[in-house]
Short mmCIF file of C-alpha atoms in Angstrom, two decimals:
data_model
loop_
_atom_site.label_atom_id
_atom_site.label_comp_id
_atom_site.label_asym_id
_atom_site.label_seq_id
_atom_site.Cartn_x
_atom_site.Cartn_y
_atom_site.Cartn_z
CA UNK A 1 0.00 0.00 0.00
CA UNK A 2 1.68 2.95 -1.09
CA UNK A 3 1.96 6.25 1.04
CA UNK A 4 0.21 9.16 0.05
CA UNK A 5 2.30 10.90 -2.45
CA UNK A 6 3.34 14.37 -3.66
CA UNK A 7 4.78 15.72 -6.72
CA UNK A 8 7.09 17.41 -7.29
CA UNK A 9 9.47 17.33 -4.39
CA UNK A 10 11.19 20.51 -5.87
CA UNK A 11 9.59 22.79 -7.50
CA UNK A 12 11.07 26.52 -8.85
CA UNK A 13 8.98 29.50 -9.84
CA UNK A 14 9.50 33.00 -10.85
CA UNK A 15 7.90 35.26 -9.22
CA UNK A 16 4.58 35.78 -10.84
CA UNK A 17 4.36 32.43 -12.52
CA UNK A 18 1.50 29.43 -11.02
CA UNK A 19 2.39 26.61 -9.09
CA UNK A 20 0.85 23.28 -9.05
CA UNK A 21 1.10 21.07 -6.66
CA UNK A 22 -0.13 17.29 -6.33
CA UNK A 23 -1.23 15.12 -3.89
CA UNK A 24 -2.57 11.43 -4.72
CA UNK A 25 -3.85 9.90 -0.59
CA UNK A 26 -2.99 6.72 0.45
CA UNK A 27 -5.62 4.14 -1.31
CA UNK A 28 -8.69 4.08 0.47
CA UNK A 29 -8.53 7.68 1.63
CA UNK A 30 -11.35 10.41 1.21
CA UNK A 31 -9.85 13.17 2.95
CA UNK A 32 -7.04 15.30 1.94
CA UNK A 33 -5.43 18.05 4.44
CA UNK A 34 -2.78 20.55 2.72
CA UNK A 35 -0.47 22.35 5.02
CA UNK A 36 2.22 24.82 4.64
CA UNK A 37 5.92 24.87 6.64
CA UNK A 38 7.42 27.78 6.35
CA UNK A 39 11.39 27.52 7.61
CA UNK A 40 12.10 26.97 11.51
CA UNK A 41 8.29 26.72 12.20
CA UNK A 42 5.31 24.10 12.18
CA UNK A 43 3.13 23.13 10.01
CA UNK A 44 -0.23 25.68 9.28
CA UNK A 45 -3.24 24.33 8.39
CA UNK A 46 -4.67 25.89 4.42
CA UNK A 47 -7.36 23.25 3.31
CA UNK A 48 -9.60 20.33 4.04
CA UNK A 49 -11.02 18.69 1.40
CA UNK A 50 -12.78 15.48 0.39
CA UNK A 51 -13.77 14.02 -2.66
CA UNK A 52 -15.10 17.28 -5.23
CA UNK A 53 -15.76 18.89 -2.01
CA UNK A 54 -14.10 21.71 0.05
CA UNK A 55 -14.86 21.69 3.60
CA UNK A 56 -12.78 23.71 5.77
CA UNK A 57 -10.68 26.40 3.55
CA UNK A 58 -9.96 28.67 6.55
CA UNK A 59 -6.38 28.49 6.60
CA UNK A 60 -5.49 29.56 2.74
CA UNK A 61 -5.14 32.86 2.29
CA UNK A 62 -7.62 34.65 0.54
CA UNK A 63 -5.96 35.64 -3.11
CA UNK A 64 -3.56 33.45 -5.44
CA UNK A 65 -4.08 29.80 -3.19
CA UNK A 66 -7.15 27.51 -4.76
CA UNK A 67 -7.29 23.89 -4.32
CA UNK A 68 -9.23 21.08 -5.55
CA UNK A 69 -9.77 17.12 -5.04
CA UNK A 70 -11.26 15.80 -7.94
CA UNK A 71 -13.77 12.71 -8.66
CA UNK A 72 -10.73 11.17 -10.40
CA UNK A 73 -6.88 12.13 -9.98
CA UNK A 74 -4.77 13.94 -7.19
CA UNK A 75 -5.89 16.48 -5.40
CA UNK A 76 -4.31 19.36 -6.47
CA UNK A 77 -3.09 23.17 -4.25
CA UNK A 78 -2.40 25.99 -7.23
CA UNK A 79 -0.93 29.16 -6.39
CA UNK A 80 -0.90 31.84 -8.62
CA UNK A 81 1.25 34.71 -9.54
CA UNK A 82 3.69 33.59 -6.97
CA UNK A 83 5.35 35.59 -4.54
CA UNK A 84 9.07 35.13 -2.64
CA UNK A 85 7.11 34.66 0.51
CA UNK A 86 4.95 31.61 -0.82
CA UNK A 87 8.40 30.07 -0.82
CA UNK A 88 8.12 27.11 1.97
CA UNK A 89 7.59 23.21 2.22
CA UNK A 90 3.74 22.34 0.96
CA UNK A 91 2.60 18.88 2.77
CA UNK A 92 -0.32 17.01 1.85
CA UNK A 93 -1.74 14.67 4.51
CA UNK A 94 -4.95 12.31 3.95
CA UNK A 95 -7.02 10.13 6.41
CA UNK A 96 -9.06 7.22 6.06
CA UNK A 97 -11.63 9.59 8.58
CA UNK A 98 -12.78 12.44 10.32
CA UNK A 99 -9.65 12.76 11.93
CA UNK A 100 -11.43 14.80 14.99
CA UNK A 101 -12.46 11.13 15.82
CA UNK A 102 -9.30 10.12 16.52
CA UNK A 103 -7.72 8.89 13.71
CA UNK A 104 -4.24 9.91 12.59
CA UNK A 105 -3.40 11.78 9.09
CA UNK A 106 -0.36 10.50 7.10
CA UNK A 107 1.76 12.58 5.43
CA UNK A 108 3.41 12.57 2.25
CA UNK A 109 7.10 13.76 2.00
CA UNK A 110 6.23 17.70 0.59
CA UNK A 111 6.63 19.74 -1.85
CA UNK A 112 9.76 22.71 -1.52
CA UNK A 113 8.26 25.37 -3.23
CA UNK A 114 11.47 28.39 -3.87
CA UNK A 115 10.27 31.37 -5.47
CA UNK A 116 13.24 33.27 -7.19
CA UNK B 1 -4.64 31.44 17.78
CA UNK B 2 -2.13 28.85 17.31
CA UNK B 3 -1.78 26.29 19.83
CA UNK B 4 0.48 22.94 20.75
CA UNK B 5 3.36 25.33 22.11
CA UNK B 6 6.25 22.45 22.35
CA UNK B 7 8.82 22.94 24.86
CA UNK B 8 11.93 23.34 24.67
CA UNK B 9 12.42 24.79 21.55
CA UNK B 10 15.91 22.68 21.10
CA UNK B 11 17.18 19.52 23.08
CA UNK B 12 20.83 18.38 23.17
CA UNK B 13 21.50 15.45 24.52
CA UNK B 14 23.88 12.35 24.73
CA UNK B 15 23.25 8.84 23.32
CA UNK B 16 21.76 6.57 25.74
CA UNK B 17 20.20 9.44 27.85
CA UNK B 18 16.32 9.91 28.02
CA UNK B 19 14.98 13.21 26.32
CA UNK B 20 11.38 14.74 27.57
CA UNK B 21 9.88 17.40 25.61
CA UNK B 22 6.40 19.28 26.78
CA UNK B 23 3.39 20.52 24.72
CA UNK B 24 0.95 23.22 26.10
CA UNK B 25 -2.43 23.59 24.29
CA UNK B 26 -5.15 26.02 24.35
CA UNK B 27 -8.88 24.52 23.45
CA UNK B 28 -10.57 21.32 24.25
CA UNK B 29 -9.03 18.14 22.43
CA UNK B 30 -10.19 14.77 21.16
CA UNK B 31 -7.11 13.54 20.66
CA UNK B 32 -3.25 15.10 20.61
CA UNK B 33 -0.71 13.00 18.48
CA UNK B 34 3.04 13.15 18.49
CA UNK B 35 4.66 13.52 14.63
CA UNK B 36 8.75 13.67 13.98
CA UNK B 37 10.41 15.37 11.32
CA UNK B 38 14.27 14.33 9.63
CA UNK B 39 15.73 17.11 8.26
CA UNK B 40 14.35 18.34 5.02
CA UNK B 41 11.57 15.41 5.34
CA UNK B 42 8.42 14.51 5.88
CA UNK B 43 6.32 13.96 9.06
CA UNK B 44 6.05 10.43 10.97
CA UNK B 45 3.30 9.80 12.84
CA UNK B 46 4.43 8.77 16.41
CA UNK B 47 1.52 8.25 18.47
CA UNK B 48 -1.97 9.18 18.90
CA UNK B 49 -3.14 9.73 22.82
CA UNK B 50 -7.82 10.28 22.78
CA UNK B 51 -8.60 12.74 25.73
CA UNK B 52 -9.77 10.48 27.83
CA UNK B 53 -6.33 8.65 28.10
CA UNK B 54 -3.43 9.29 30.20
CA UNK B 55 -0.80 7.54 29.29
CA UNK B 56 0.25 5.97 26.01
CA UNK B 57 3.58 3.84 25.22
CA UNK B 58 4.63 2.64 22.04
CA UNK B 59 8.37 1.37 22.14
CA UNK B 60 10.90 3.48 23.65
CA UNK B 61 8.40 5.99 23.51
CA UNK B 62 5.75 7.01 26.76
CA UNK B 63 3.26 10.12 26.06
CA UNK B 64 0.99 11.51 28.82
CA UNK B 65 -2.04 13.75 28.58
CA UNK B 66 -3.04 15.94 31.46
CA UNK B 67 -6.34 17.65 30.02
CA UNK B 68 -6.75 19.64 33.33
CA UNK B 69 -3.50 21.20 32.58
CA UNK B 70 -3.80 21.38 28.71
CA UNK B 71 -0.38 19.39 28.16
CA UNK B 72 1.26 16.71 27.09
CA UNK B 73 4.73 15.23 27.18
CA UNK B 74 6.87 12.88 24.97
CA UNK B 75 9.80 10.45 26.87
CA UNK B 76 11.97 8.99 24.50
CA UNK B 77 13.77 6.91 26.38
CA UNK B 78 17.66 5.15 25.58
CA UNK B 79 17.88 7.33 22.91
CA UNK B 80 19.96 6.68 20.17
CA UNK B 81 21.70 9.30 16.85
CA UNK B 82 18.92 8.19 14.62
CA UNK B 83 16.76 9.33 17.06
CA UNK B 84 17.75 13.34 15.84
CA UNK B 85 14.97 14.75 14.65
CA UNK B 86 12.22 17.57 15.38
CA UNK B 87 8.92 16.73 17.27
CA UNK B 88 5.95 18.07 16.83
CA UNK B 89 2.45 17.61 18.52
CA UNK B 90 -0.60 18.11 17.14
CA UNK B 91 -4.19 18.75 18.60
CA UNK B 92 -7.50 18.28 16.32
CA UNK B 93 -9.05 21.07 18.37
CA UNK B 94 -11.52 19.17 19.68
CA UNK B 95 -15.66 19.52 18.89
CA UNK B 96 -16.63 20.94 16.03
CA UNK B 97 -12.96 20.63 13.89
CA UNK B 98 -13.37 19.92 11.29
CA UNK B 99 -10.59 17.14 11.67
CA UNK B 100 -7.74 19.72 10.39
CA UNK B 101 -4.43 19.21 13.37
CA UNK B 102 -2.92 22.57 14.84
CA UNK B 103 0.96 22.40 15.32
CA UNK B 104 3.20 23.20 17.99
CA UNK B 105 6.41 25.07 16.70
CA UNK B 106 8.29 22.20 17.63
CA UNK B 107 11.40 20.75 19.76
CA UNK B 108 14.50 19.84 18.10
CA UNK B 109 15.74 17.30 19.48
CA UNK B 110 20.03 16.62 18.65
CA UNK B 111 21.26 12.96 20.02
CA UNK B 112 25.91 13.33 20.01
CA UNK B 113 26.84 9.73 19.77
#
């Protein structure tokens, strides 16, 4: 059973170009959490979703961050017209449940978004 | 606000010696879980402690929950290099999350062989 998954691990932008970032959950998994590290800190909470729905988006920022988790494919965090201080580690994280019931999220390895 | 303030922020110690680190939290909880993070990687889920337990062990590892207090501590006991890491907890905020986990800032933890 494979681990949930990210891609790219690396990923450079210019500032004012997108990035797109994927996240296929571990098989079996409905949820999908995205999370942001920004250097020397913890992880921040942006999105919730499950399957074609979002349910809790109050931790992305208001302009430039979307994110989506299609009927089929990866779920997927887009960030437009990047900015230097978008640059930081993106992790995905899904769960088999409602993780408020006690159930643990697993995480896939991040993306390292650098902005130049 | 955030909350899951870990404590201390960096932890030296030799092989073979136990390390503690402490995690303060603000709201109610359901559950608190203990993650670790290698350099430049990913988070591994450690252990997962419900609000209505106390004490948790899993290995060389012992968590305890004191919801009167809003904290929670991680023993690693004989530890060992490959035990150098950072160590996060994480709270699920209790009723009404929506399931998303609030992070601590962390405790780096650096085992000298």
């Amino acid at each position: 059973n494979a681990g949930v998954m990210q891609n790219p691990r690396h990923l450079v932008r210019r500032r004012g170009q997108e990035a797109r970032l994927r996240c296929s959950p571990m098989k079996g998994h409905s949820h999908v959490y995205w999370y942001r590290q920004l250097p020397e800190e913890g992880l921040k909470f942006m999105v919730y979703l499950q399957k074609e729905n979002i349910i809790d988006e109050s931790g992305m920022p208001k302009e430039r961050f979307s994110a989506e988790f299609p009927k089929e494919g990866p779920s997927i965090l887009r960030i437009q017209q990047v900015v230097r201080g978008d640059s930081a580690a993106y992790f995905c994280a899904s769960s088999p449940f409602l993780s408020g019931q006690g159930y643990e999220q697993y995480f896939g390895p991040g993306t390292r978004l650098t902005v130049t | 606000s955030q909350q899951g303030e870990e404590d201390p922020q960096a932890l030296s110690i030799q092989e073979g010696e136990n390390a503690t680190m402490n995690c303060s939290y603000k709201t109610s909880i359901n559950n608190l879980q203990w993650y670790r993070q290698n350099s430049g990687r990913g988070l591994v889920h450690l252990i997962l402690i419900r609000s209505n337990e106390r004490e948790k062990h899993s290995g060389r590892l012992r968590v305890t929950l004191d919801t009167s207090k809003k904290s929670s501590s991680l023993l690693i006991t004989a530890s060992r290099a490959a035990d150098t890491a950072s160590y996060f907890c994480a709270t699920d905020g209790g009723s009404g999350n929506t399931g998303k986990l609030i992070f601590g800032q962390g405790t780096t933890l650096q085992v000298k062989p």
